[in-house]
Coordinates of C-alpha atoms in Angstrom, one line a residue:
X1 CA -4.1 29.5 -41.0
X2 CA -4.9 33.3 -40.5
X3 CA -8.2 33.4 -38.4
X4 CA -8.1 37.3 -37.9
X5 CA -11.8 37.5 -37.9
X6 CA -12.3 35.0 -34.9
X7 CA -10.3 37.8 -33.0
X8 CA -7.2 35.5 -32.3
X9 CA -3.7 37.0 -32.3
X10 CA -2.2 37.2 -35.4
X11 CA 1.7 35.7 -36.2
X12 CA 3.7 39.3 -35.8
X13 CA 5.2 38.5 -39.2
X14 CA 1.8 39.1 -40.7
X15 CA 0.7 41.8 -38.5
X16 CA 2.2 44.4 -40.8
X17 CA 0.3 42.9 -43.9
X18 CA -2.9 42.7 -42.2
X19 CA -2.7 46.3 -40.8
X20 CA -2.1 47.2 -44.5
X21 CA -5.5 45.8 -45.1
X22 CA -7.2 47.4 -42.4
X23 CA -5.8 50.8 -43.6
X24 CA -3.4 51.0 -40.8
X25 CA 0.5 51.4 -41.4
X26 CA 3.7 49.5 -40.9
X27 CA 4.9 49.1 -37.1
X28 CA 7.7 47.3 -35.2
X29 CA 7.9 45.0 -32.4
X30 CA 7.8 48.1 -30.0
X31 CA 4.3 49.1 -30.8
X32 CA 3.0 45.5 -31.6
X33 CA 0.8 45.8 -28.6
X34 CA -1.0 48.8 -29.0
X35 CA -1.9 47.7 -32.2
X36 CA -3.0 44.2 -31.7
X37 CA -6.8 45.2 -31.1
X38 CA -6.7 47.0 -34.5
X39 CA -5.3 44.0 -36.1
X40 CA -7.8 41.6 -34.8
X41 CA -10.6 43.2 -37.1
X42 CA -11.1 44.0 -40.6
X43 CA -12.5 47.7 -41.1
X44 CA -15.6 47.3 -43.3
X45 CA -16.2 50.9 -45.1
X46 CA -19.8 49.8 -45.4
X47 CA -20.9 49.2 -42.0
X48 CA -21.3 51.0 -38.7
X49 CA -21.2 47.7 -36.2
X50 CA -18.6 48.1 -33.8
X51 CA -17.3 44.5 -34.3
X52 CA -14.1 44.9 -32.8
X53 CA -16.0 45.5 -29.4
X54 CA -19.3 43.5 -29.3
X55 CA -20.4 41.1 -32.0
X56 CA -23.6 38.7 -32.8
X57 CA -22.5 35.3 -32.4
X58 CA -26.3 34.0 -33.0
X59 CA -29.7 35.9 -34.0
X60 CA -33.3 34.9 -33.8
X61 CA -36.2 36.3 -35.5
X62 CA -39.6 36.5 -34.3
X63 CA -41.4 38.5 -37.1
X64 CA -44.6 38.4 -39.0
X65 CA -45.4 39.6 -43.0
X66 CA -48.1 42.1 -43.4
X67 CA -49.1 41.7 -46.9
X68 CA -51.9 44.8 -46.7
X69 CA -49.2 47.0 -45.4
X70 CA -46.3 45.7 -46.9
X71 CA -44.1 45.6 -43.8
X72 CA -42.4 42.7 -41.3
X73 CA -42.9 43.3 -37.9
X74 CA -41.6 41.7 -34.7
X75 CA -38.3 41.4 -33.1
X76 CA -34.8 40.0 -33.7
X77 CA -32.7 38.7 -30.5
X78 CA -28.8 39.0 -30.8
X79 CA -26.9 36.8 -28.8
X80 CA -23.8 38.7 -28.3
X81 CA -20.0 38.2 -27.3
X82 CA -18.6 41.3 -25.6
X83 CA -15.0 41.2 -26.6
X84 CA -13.8 44.4 -24.3
X85 CA -16.4 45.1 -21.9
X86 CA -17.9 47.7 -23.8
X87 CA -21.3 49.5 -22.7
X88 CA -22.6 49.9 -26.3
X89 CA -23.3 48.1 -29.4
X90 CA -23.7 49.5 -32.8
X91 CA -26.0 47.7 -35.4
X92 CA -27.0 48.7 -39.1
X93 CA -30.7 49.4 -39.7
X94 CA -31.8 51.4 -42.9
X95 CA -35.3 53.0 -42.2
X96 CA -36.6 50.8 -39.9
X97 CA -38.6 51.7 -36.9
X98 CA -37.1 50.5 -33.5
X99 CA -39.8 50.5 -30.9
X100 CA -37.9 49.4 -27.7
X101 CA -34.9 47.4 -26.9
X102 CA -34.7 44.8 -24.4
X103 CA -31.5 43.3 -22.4
X104 CA -31.3 39.7 -21.6
X105 CA -35.0 39.1 -22.1
X106 CA -36.4 41.9 -19.7
X107 CA -34.5 44.8 -19.1
X108 CA -35.5 47.9 -21.1
X109 CA -32.5 50.0 -22.1
X110 CA -32.1 53.3 -24.3
X111 CA -31.1 53.3 -27.8
X112 CA -30.2 55.9 -30.3
X113 CA -30.7 56.0 -34.0
X114 CA -27.7 58.2 -35.6
X115 CA -28.0 60.5 -38.6
X116 CA -29.4 58.6 -41.7
X117 CA -26.9 58.3 -44.5
X118 CA -28.6 57.4 -48.0
X119 CA -26.1 54.6 -48.6
X120 CA -25.6 53.2 -45.4
X121 CA -28.6 54.0 -43.5
X122 CA -28.3 54.7 -39.8
X123 CA -26.1 53.2 -36.7
X124 CA -28.7 51.9 -34.0
X125 CA -26.3 52.3 -30.7
X126 CA -27.6 50.6 -27.9
X127 CA -26.8 50.8 -24.4
X128 CA -25.7 47.6 -23.1
X129 CA -23.5 45.9 -20.0
X130 CA -20.4 44.0 -19.7
X131 CA -22.2 41.3 -18.7
X132 CA -25.2 41.5 -21.2
X133 CA -25.6 38.2 -23.3
X134 CA -28.4 39.1 -25.4
X135 CA -30.0 42.1 -27.1
X136 CA -33.7 42.2 -28.2
X137 CA -34.7 44.8 -30.9
X138 CA -38.4 45.2 -31.6
X139 CA -39.0 46.8 -35.1
X140 CA -40.9 47.2 -38.2
X141 CA -39.8 47.8 -41.6
X142 CA -41.2 50.6 -44.0
X143 CA -43.2 49.3 -47.3
X144 CA -40.2 50.5 -49.4
X145 CA -37.5 48.7 -47.4
X146 CA -34.8 48.1 -50.1
X147 CA -34.2 44.4 -49.4
X148 CA -38.1 43.4 -49.9
X149 CA -40.1 43.1 -53.1
X150 CA -43.7 42.6 -52.3
X151 CA -45.5 41.4 -55.3
X152 CA -49.3 41.5 -55.9
X153 CA -50.7 38.5 -57.7
X154 CA -50.8 39.7 -61.5
X155 CA -47.1 39.7 -60.7
X156 CA -46.6 36.0 -60.3
X157 CA -47.0 33.0 -62.2
X158 CA -50.5 31.5 -60.7
X159 CA -52.1 35.3 -60.6
X160 CA -53.9 34.2 -57.1
X161 CA -51.5 34.9 -54.5
X162 CA -49.4 37.8 -53.3
X163 CA -45.3 37.0 -52.9
X164 CA -42.5 38.4 -50.9
X165 CA -38.8 37.8 -51.3
X166 CA -35.8 39.3 -49.9
X167 CA -32.4 40.0 -51.6
X168 CA -29.9 41.2 -49.1
X169 CA -26.6 41.2 -50.7
X170 CA -24.6 43.8 -50.5
X171 CA -25.7 45.9 -47.6
X172 CA -29.6 45.5 -47.7
X173 CA -30.3 43.3 -45.0
X174 CA -30.1 45.9 -42.4
X175 CA -33.3 47.4 -44.5
X176 CA -35.3 44.3 -42.9
X177 CA -33.1 43.1 -40.2
X178 CA -31.5 45.1 -37.6
X179 CA -28.2 43.4 -37.4
X180 CA -24.2 44.0 -37.9
X181 CA -24.7 44.2 -41.5
X182 CA -21.1 42.9 -42.4
X183 CA -19.6 40.2 -44.3
X184 CA -16.8 40.3 -41.8
X185 CA -18.7 38.8 -38.9
X186 CA -20.3 35.1 -39.3
X187 CA -23.7 34.2 -37.6
X188 CA -25.9 31.2 -36.9
X189 CA -29.3 32.4 -36.9
X190 CA -32.9 30.9 -36.3
X191 CA -36.5 32.2 -37.1
X192 CA -40.1 32.0 -36.4
X193 CA -42.2 33.6 -39.2
X194 CA -45.9 33.9 -39.4
X195 CA -47.2 34.0 -42.7
X196 CA -51.0 34.1 -44.3
X197 CA -52.0 30.5 -44.1
X198 CA -52.1 30.2 -47.9
X199 CA -48.8 30.9 -48.4
X200 CA -45.3 29.0 -47.5
X201 CA -42.2 30.3 -46.1
X202 CA -39.0 29.3 -47.0
X203 CA -35.7 30.6 -45.5
X204 CA -31.8 30.2 -46.2
X205 CA -32.3 27.6 -43.7
X206 CA -33.8 24.0 -42.7
X207 CA -37.2 23.9 -44.8
X208 CA -40.2 22.4 -44.5
X209 CA -41.3 20.8 -47.8
X210 CA -45.3 21.0 -47.6
X211 CA -47.3 24.2 -46.0
X212 CA -48.2 24.3 -42.5
X213 CA -51.7 25.0 -41.3
X214 CA -51.5 27.9 -39.2
X215 CA -49.1 29.8 -41.3
X216 CA -46.2 29.5 -38.5
X217 CA -43.0 28.2 -39.7
X218 CA -39.3 27.9 -37.8
X219 CA -36.0 28.0 -39.5
X220 CA -32.5 26.9 -38.0
X221 CA -29.0 27.7 -39.6
X222 CA -26.4 25.9 -37.7
X223 CA -23.4 27.0 -39.6
X224 CA -22.3 30.6 -39.2
X225 CA -22.9 32.6 -42.2
X226 CA -22.3 36.6 -43.2
X227 CA -25.3 38.7 -42.4
X228 CA -26.2 39.2 -46.3
X229 CA -27.3 35.4 -46.4
X230 CA -30.2 36.0 -44.4
X231 CA -33.1 35.1 -46.8
X232 CA -36.6 34.7 -46.9
X233 CA -39.2 34.2 -49.6
X234 CA -43.2 33.8 -49.0
X235 CA -45.7 32.6 -51.6
X236 CA -47.8 29.9 -53.1
X237 CA -44.8 27.3 -53.0
X238 CA -44.8 23.5 -54.1
X239 CA -41.8 21.4 -53.5
X240 CA -40.5 18.7 -56.0
X241 CA -37.5 16.2 -55.3
X242 CA -34.4 16.4 -57.6
X243 CA -32.1 13.8 -56.0
X244 CA -31.6 12.4 -52.8
X245 CA -30.2 16.2 -51.0
X246 CA -31.7 18.0 -53.8
X247 CA -34.9 19.8 -54.6
X248 CA -36.7 23.1 -56.1
X249 CA -39.7 24.9 -54.8
X250 CA -41.7 27.2 -57.1
X251 CA -44.9 28.0 -58.0
X252 CA -47.3 25.2 -58.7
X253 CA -47.8 26.0 -62.7
X254 CA -43.9 25.9 -62.8
X255 CA -43.0 22.8 -61.3
X256 CA -42.8 20.5 -63.9
X257 CA -40.6 22.8 -66.1
X258 CA -38.2 23.5 -63.2
X259 CA -37.9 19.4 -62.5
X260 CA -37.1 19.1 -66.5
X261 CA -34.7 21.9 -66.4
X262 CA -32.8 20.8 -63.0
X263 CA -32.5 17.2 -64.0
X264 CA -28.6 17.5 -63.5
X265 CA -28.4 19.2 -60.5
X266 CA -27.7 16.1 -58.2
X267 CA -24.9 15.4 -60.5
X268 CA -23.8 18.9 -60.2
X269 CA -23.3 18.6 -56.5
X270 CA -21.4 15.3 -57.0
X271 CA -19.3 16.5 -59.3
X272 CA -18.5 19.9 -57.2
X273 CA -17.3 17.4 -53.9
X274 CA -15.2 15.5 -56.3
X275 CA -13.4 18.6 -57.1
X276 CA -12.9 20.6 -53.7
X277 CA -14.4 18.7 -51.0
X278 CA -17.5 17.7 -49.1
X279 CA -20.6 19.8 -49.5
X280 CA -21.1 21.1 -46.1
X281 CA -24.7 22.6 -45.9
X282 CA -26.6 19.6 -45.9
X283 CA -29.4 19.8 -48.6
X284 CA -29.3 21.9 -51.5
X285 CA -32.3 22.9 -52.7
X286 CA -33.5 26.0 -55.4
X287 CA -36.4 28.4 -55.3
X288 CA -37.4 29.9 -58.6
X289 CA -38.9 33.0 -58.2
X290 CA -40.8 35.5 -60.0
X291 CA -39.3 37.2 -62.9
X292 CA -39.1 40.4 -60.9
X293 CA -36.1 39.0 -58.9
X294 CA -33.0 41.3 -59.8
X295 CA -30.3 38.6 -60.4
X296 CA -29.8 35.7 -62.1
X297 CA -29.2 33.8 -59.0
X298 CA -28.4 34.5 -55.0
X299 CA -26.6 31.7 -53.3
X300 CA -28.4 31.9 -50.1
X301 CA -27.2 28.7 -48.3
X302 CA -29.4 25.5 -48.5
X303 CA -31.6 27.4 -51.0
X304 CA -30.5 29.3 -54.1
X305 CA -32.6 31.8 -55.0
X306 CA -33.1 31.8 -59.0
X307 CA -34.7 33.9 -61.6
X308 CA -37.2 32.2 -63.8
X309 CA -34.9 33.3 -67.1
X310 CA -33.1 30.4 -66.7
X311 CA -36.0 28.2 -67.8
X312 CA -35.0 27.9 -71.4
X313 CA -36.7 24.7 -71.9
X314 CA -33.6 22.8 -73.2
X315 CA -31.3 22.9 -70.0
X316 CA -28.7 25.4 -71.9
X317 CA -28.7 28.1 -68.9
X318 CA -28.0 25.8 -65.9
X319 CA -24.6 26.9 -65.4
X320 CA -26.2 29.6 -63.4
X321 CA -27.4 26.7 -61.1
X322 CA -23.3 25.4 -60.9
X323 CA -22.3 29.0 -60.1
X324 CA -24.9 29.3 -57.5
X325 CA -24.1 25.8 -56.2
X326 CA -20.0 26.4 -56.3
X327 CA -20.8 29.4 -54.1
X328 CA -21.4 27.1 -51.3
X329 CA -17.5 26.9 -51.3
X330 CA -16.5 29.9 -52.4
X331 CA -18.5 32.7 -50.7
X332 CA -20.7 30.8 -48.4
X333 CA -17.8 28.8 -46.8
X334 CA -15.1 31.2 -47.4
X335 CA -16.5 34.6 -47.6
X336 CA -15.0 38.2 -48.4
X337 CA -14.1 39.9 -45.4
X338 CA -15.2 43.2 -47.1
X339 CA -16.8 44.4 -50.4
X340 CA -13.7 45.3 -51.5
X341 CA -12.6 42.0 -51.8
X342 CA -15.7 40.8 -53.3
X343 CA -13.8 39.0 -56.2
X344 CA -12.9 36.3 -53.6
X345 CA -16.5 35.3 -53.6
X346 CA -17.0 35.8 -57.6
X347 CA -13.6 34.9 -59.1
X348 CA -13.2 31.7 -57.5
X349 CA -16.9 30.9 -58.1
X350 CA -16.7 31.7 -62.0
X351 CA -13.8 29.3 -62.0
X352 CA -15.2 26.4 -59.9
X353 CA -18.6 26.7 -61.9
X354 CA -16.8 26.2 -65.2
X355 CA -14.8 23.1 -63.6
X356 CA -18.2 21.8 -62.4
X357 CA -19.8 22.1 -65.9
X358 CA -16.7 20.6 -67.6
X359 CA -17.0 17.7 -65.2
X360 CA -20.8 17.0 -66.2
X361 CA -21.1 18.1 -69.6
X362 CA -17.3 17.7 -71.1
X363 CA -14.4 20.4 -71.7
X364 CA -15.7 21.3 -75.2
X365 CA -18.9 22.7 -73.5
X366 CA -17.0 24.3 -70.4
X367 CA -14.8 25.9 -73.3
X368 CA -17.6 27.6 -75.1
X369 CA -18.9 29.1 -71.8
X370 CA -15.6 30.7 -70.6
X371 CA -15.1 31.9 -74.1
X372 CA -18.3 34.0 -73.9
X373 CA -17.3 34.8 -70.3
X374 CA -13.9 36.1 -71.9
X375 CA -15.8 38.1 -74.4
X376 CA -18.1 40.1 -71.5
X377 CA -15.3 40.9 -69.8
X378 CA -13.1 42.6 -72.7
X379 CA -16.4 44.5 -73.4
X380 CA -16.8 45.7 -69.9
X381 CA -13.0 46.0 -69.0
X382 CA -12.8 48.7 -71.9
X383 CA -16.4 50.4 -70.7
X384 CA -15.0 50.9 -67.3
X385 CA -11.4 52.1 -68.4
X386 CA -13.1 54.9 -70.3
X387 CA -15.6 55.8 -67.8
X388 CA -15.4 57.6 -64.5
X389 CA -13.6 55.0 -62.3
X390 CA -11.1 53.1 -64.4
X391 CA -9.8 51.7 -61.0
X392 CA -12.6 49.4 -60.9
X393 CA -10.9 47.4 -63.3
X394 CA -8.6 46.3 -60.5
X395 CA -9.7 43.0 -58.4
X396 CA -9.0 44.8 -55.3
X397 CA -11.2 47.7 -55.1
X398 CA -11.6 50.7 -53.0
X399 CA -15.6 51.4 -52.7
X400 CA -15.5 53.7 -49.9
X401 CA -18.5 56.0 -50.2
X402 CA -19.8 54.0 -52.8
X403 CA -22.5 51.3 -53.2
X404 CA -20.7 47.7 -53.0
X405 CA -23.0 47.0 -56.0
X406 CA -20.4 49.1 -58.0
X407 CA -18.1 46.2 -57.7
X408 CA -20.7 43.7 -59.0
X409 CA -18.8 43.7 -62.7
X410 CA -17.5 41.1 -64.9
X411 CA -14.0 42.3 -63.2
X412 CA -14.6 40.3 -60.0
X413 CA -16.5 37.6 -61.8
X414 CA -14.4 37.1 -65.0
X415 CA -11.2 38.7 -64.4
X416 CA -10.9 37.0 -61.1
X417 CA -11.8 33.9 -62.6
X418 CA -8.9 33.9 -65.6
X419 CA -6.4 34.9 -62.7
X420 CA -7.4 31.9 -61.2
X421 CA -7.1 30.1 -64.8
X422 CA -3.9 31.7 -65.6
X423 CA -2.4 30.3 -62.0
X424 CA -3.7 26.8 -63.2
X425 CA -1.9 26.8 -66.5
X426 CA 1.0 28.2 -64.7
X427 CA 1.3 25.4 -61.8
X428 CA -0.8 22.7 -63.7
X429 CA -4.4 21.3 -62.7
X430 CA -3.3 18.8 -60.2
X431 CA -1.3 21.1 -58.0
X432 CA -3.7 23.8 -58.4
X433 CA -6.6 21.7 -57.6
X434 CA -4.8 20.4 -54.2
X435 CA -4.0 24.1 -53.2
X436 CA -7.8 25.2 -53.9
X437 CA -8.9 22.0 -51.7
X438 CA -6.7 23.1 -48.9
X439 CA -7.7 26.7 -49.4
X440 CA -11.0 26.0 -48.8
X441 CA -10.7 23.5 -45.8
X442 CA -8.1 25.8 -44.0
X443 CA -10.8 28.5 -44.1
X444 CA -13.8 27.3 -43.9
X445 CA -16.7 29.2 -42.1
X446 CA -14.0 32.1 -42.2
X447 CA -13.8 35.7 -43.8
X448 CA -10.9 36.4 -45.9
X449 CA -9.2 39.6 -47.1
X450 CA -7.2 40.1 -50.5
X451 CA -4.2 40.5 -48.5
X452 CA -4.5 37.4 -46.6
X453 CA -5.0 35.4 -49.8
X454 CA -1.9 36.7 -51.4
X455 CA 0.1 35.6 -48.3
X456 CA -1.4 32.3 -48.6
X457 CA -1.0 31.9 -52.2
X458 CA 2.6 32.7 -51.9
X459 CA 3.2 30.2 -48.9
X460 CA 0.9 27.2 -50.2
X461 CA 1.4 27.4 -54.2
X462 CA 4.0 29.6 -55.5
X463 CA 6.9 29.4 -53.0
X464 CA 6.5 25.6 -52.5
X465 CA 6.6 25.1 -56.5
X466 CA 9.3 27.7 -57.0
X467 CA 7.0 29.8 -59.1
X468 CA 7.2 33.3 -60.4
X469 CA 3.6 35.1 -60.9
X470 CA 2.6 38.6 -61.5
X471 CA 0.4 38.3 -58.7
X472 CA 0.4 41.9 -57.7
X473 CA -0.3 43.2 -61.3
X474 CA -3.7 40.9 -61.5
X475 CA -4.7 42.1 -58.1
X476 CA -3.8 45.7 -58.2
X477 CA -3.2 46.6 -61.8
X478 CA -5.9 48.0 -63.9
X479 CA -6.9 45.9 -67.1
X480 CA -6.3 42.5 -68.1
X481 CA -2.7 41.3 -67.9
X482 CA -1.0 40.2 -71.0
X483 CA -0.4 36.8 -69.5
X484 CA -4.1 36.0 -69.2
X485 CA -4.9 32.7 -70.3
X486 CA -6.6 32.1 -73.7
X487 CA -9.6 30.0 -74.0
X488 CA -10.5 29.1 -77.5
X489 CA -13.8 26.8 -78.8
X490 CA -13.4 25.0 -81.9
X491 CA -17.0 25.4 -82.1
X492 CA -16.9 29.1 -82.0
X493 CA -14.7 29.2 -85.0
X494 CA -17.3 27.5 -87.1
X495 CA -20.0 30.1 -85.7
X496 CA -17.6 32.9 -87.0
X497 CA -17.3 31.3 -90.6
X498 CA -21.2 31.5 -90.3
X499 CA -21.1 35.4 -89.6
X500 CA -18.7 36.7 -92.2
X501 CA -21.4 35.6 -94.7
X502 CA -24.3 37.5 -93.2
X503 CA -24.0 40.6 -95.4
X504 CA -23.5 38.2 -98.6
X505 CA -26.6 36.2 -98.4
X506 CA -30.5 37.6 -99.5
X507 CA -31.7 34.8 -97.3
X508 CA -30.6 33.6 -93.9
X509 CA -31.5 30.1 -95.3
X510 CA -28.5 30.2 -97.3
X511 CA -26.4 30.2 -94.2
X512 CA -27.3 26.7 -93.8
X513 CA -27.0 26.7 -89.8
X514 CA -27.2 23.5 -87.8
X515 CA -30.5 23.0 -85.9
X516 CA -28.6 21.9 -83.0
X517 CA -26.6 24.9 -82.0
X518 CA -26.6 25.8 -78.4
X519 CA -27.2 28.9 -76.9
X520 CA -23.7 30.0 -76.4
X521 CA -23.3 29.3 -80.1
X522 CA -26.0 31.8 -80.8
X523 CA -24.9 34.3 -78.6
X524 CA -21.6 34.0 -80.1
X525 CA -23.1 34.4 -83.5
X526 CA -25.1 38.0 -82.5
X527 CA -21.9 39.1 -80.9
X528 CA -20.1 38.4 -84.4
X529 CA -22.6 39.8 -86.8
X530 CA -20.3 42.0 -89.3
X531 CA -19.8 46.0 -88.1
X532 CA -21.4 46.7 -91.5
X533 CA -24.6 44.7 -91.4
X534 CA -27.4 47.0 -90.9
X535 CA -31.2 47.1 -90.2
X536 CA -32.1 45.2 -93.2
X537 CA -29.9 42.1 -92.3
X538 CA -31.0 42.0 -89.1
X539 CA -34.9 41.9 -90.1
X540 CA -33.4 39.2 -92.7
X541 CA -32.1 36.9 -89.7
X542 CA -35.0 37.7 -87.0
X543 CA -37.5 36.5 -89.8
X544 CA -35.3 33.0 -90.1
X545 CA -34.6 32.5 -86.5
X546 CA -37.1 34.5 -84.3
X547 CA -34.6 36.2 -82.2
X548 CA -36.6 38.9 -80.7
X549 CA -39.2 36.4 -79.3
X550 CA -37.3 33.1 -78.8
X551 CA -38.3 32.5 -75.3
X552 CA -34.3 32.6 -74.4
X553 CA -33.9 35.5 -72.2
X554 CA -29.8 35.6 -72.9
X555 CA -30.4 35.5 -76.4
X556 CA -33.6 38.1 -76.7
X557 CA -31.4 40.5 -74.2
X558 CA -28.1 40.2 -76.7
X559 CA -30.2 40.5 -79.5
X560 CA -32.4 43.9 -78.2
X561 CA -29.0 45.6 -77.5
X562 CA -27.3 44.9 -81.2
X563 CA -31.2 45.8 -82.9
X564 CA -30.8 49.1 -80.9
X565 CA -27.4 50.0 -82.2
X566 CA -28.6 48.7 -85.8
X567 CA -31.6 50.8 -85.5
X568 CA -33.6 47.5 -86.1
X569 CA -37.3 48.4 -85.1
X570 CA -38.8 45.0 -85.5
X571 CA -37.8 44.1 -81.7
X572 CA -40.0 47.1 -80.4
X573 CA -43.0 45.3 -78.9
X574 CA -41.1 42.1 -77.8
X575 CA -38.4 44.5 -76.2
X576 CA -41.0 46.3 -74.5
X577 CA -42.8 43.1 -73.1
X578 CA -39.5 41.9 -72.2
X579 CA -38.5 45.1 -69.9
X580 CA -41.8 45.3 -68.4
X581 CA -41.9 41.6 -67.4
X582 CA -38.2 40.6 -66.5
X583 CA -36.5 42.4 -63.5
X584 CA -33.1 40.8 -63.8
X585 CA -30.6 43.7 -63.7
X586 CA -28.1 41.9 -66.0
X587 CA -30.6 42.1 -68.7
X588 CA -32.1 45.5 -68.3
X589 CA -29.3 47.6 -67.8
X590 CA -27.4 47.0 -71.0
X591 CA -30.7 47.7 -72.9
X592 CA -31.7 50.6 -71.2
X593 CA -28.1 52.1 -71.6
X594 CA -28.0 51.5 -75.4
X595 CA -31.5 52.9 -75.3
X596 CA -30.5 55.9 -73.4
X597 CA -27.5 56.8 -76.1
X598 CA -30.2 58.8 -78.4
X599 CA -32.7 61.3 -77.8
X600 CA -35.2 58.9 -79.6
X601 CA -34.0 56.1 -77.5
X602 CA -34.1 57.5 -74.2
X603 CA -37.8 59.0 -74.8
X604 CA -38.8 55.5 -76.1
X605 CA -36.9 53.7 -73.2
X606 CA -38.7 56.4 -70.2
X607 CA -42.0 55.3 -72.0
X608 CA -41.4 51.8 -71.4
X609 CA -40.0 52.4 -67.9
X610 CA -42.9 54.3 -66.7
X611 CA -44.7 51.1 -67.1
X612 CA -41.8 48.6 -66.1
X613 CA -40.7 50.3 -62.9
X614 CA -43.4 49.0 -60.6
X615 CA -42.3 45.6 -61.4
X616 CA -38.5 46.0 -60.4
X617 CA -37.0 45.5 -57.2
X618 CA -34.8 48.3 -55.9
X619 CA -31.4 47.0 -57.0
X620 CA -32.7 47.0 -60.3
X621 CA -34.8 50.2 -60.6
X622 CA -31.7 52.4 -58.5
X623 CA -29.6 51.5 -61.5
X624 CA -32.1 52.1 -64.2
X625 CA -33.1 55.5 -62.7
X626 CA -29.7 56.5 -62.9
X627 CA -29.0 55.3 -66.2
X628 CA -32.2 57.4 -67.5
X629 CA -31.9 60.0 -65.1
X630 CA -35.1 59.2 -63.9
X631 CA -37.0 61.5 -61.5
X632 CA -40.6 59.8 -61.3

């Protein structure tokens, strides 16, 4: 087991490999001593923190939320380990105002806020002593802090109370907590949070299930996590149990819908444990946020943050919950050491998600899900290959000078998952499952680089089974390798047969589509409407099936993109309503991108965006700003 980020000495045989992952070069035994310090830490291009000298072991937040001013203020205490006797500690901040810093609770010290970088923020350099045990930073956020979204009552389901939520991944925690904001350092944390008395606070930690009388909440996360998983939500919340160790927080008007939709969550946890070992986090709860949340879900430990767009009313989109649950092993238990290694989080999770879905709903259903994923991968792979950064189709990325969000593509998620599925097909499921179980156990609560994984894969799966595999091509090569395993759904073949008839019928009823088609069959149907279909064909289908306003966000978003391509205007009022209400970037980016391909479409997009942008989280609006060339 390689424990590089625990600052232990690496075996000599692995030293050269690890230095390559750090951006170093090979060396001989003669210079091993001089390079040992460098080999003890992975270089994170997206953090200023001097983790090879001083690192946080635990942090404690003592903060209050100010909804009138839209700021968080208070202090954060870092319990530190000084590895080298350094006299400075460097943290990451982004547009945070620091008022003072105390050492060991009482001694005020000097600090310097370095030059501001639009992507990385600023280094906060604090003078410390070799014997310093704690560093406490007193600070206040800004109203436009990138991680924070402050919602007025009209942006919530209940329309009566304001709401606040955070989104730290990838490098936004530094916009609301001064910290060493790198996935390469795992910390425990605790928090005392003051909120208005009519609201409830929850975090990625142990949570109360009822509102406090005084608006004070205390939280503990006793398992070490990376900083991007520190998360907070504040709103008019109610809790409902889903099982012995599972439950859901949401606004009162959504509780019944959530309980129905998430009825199988406890079974998912049991299935996941049966695959790859015990769930290490105690409870698994979900909070369903307002629709402006920029992602489908965020795997904050103990409390998945989820979009309300998964509330389809038929439990057809709960694979998202399986995905976030799977992160409890891949991502939260074993974490990518840098954002260049992001596929280690997401590729493993998509693979694991699909295995959970197979256990709970059967192989036929899981195969449909995976084929849908592959269809999206093919499209995005081609798009990236023909774009500015074709190298982004590699699993191992080089995102220096770029936003880590640029790596959040189908490559990390789906190419990564198919890499693992192809390995499984090569060695057999039983051996592969044994390997993954051992991988999670051997690296639990640790961070891993791609190079460390390659070495582990060779030593624990490929060599013992005398298997030759094109690992280097998968990880460092562009595109999708030829030996990628195929997943084919029999149900989709029947859907494709229906698609072929679309342009030859006058009434969509003639297609004789079964009433029990799943979301995924409908998605396959929309994606395989013949290329020669025109706007009149889409109008015929919409009149029969009501895609434009069906209530299923996945289907609606797919339909809007196709309709824009075909010039079908019947979507316009429904699409505008969708874009103003929903802030999930997965849906927004393809729709706005398609609109922006024509002058008429771009003008329409900007007209909608002027209304919608105030409802979006910064993660979403910064992406759409770029797509539309938005200047405000």
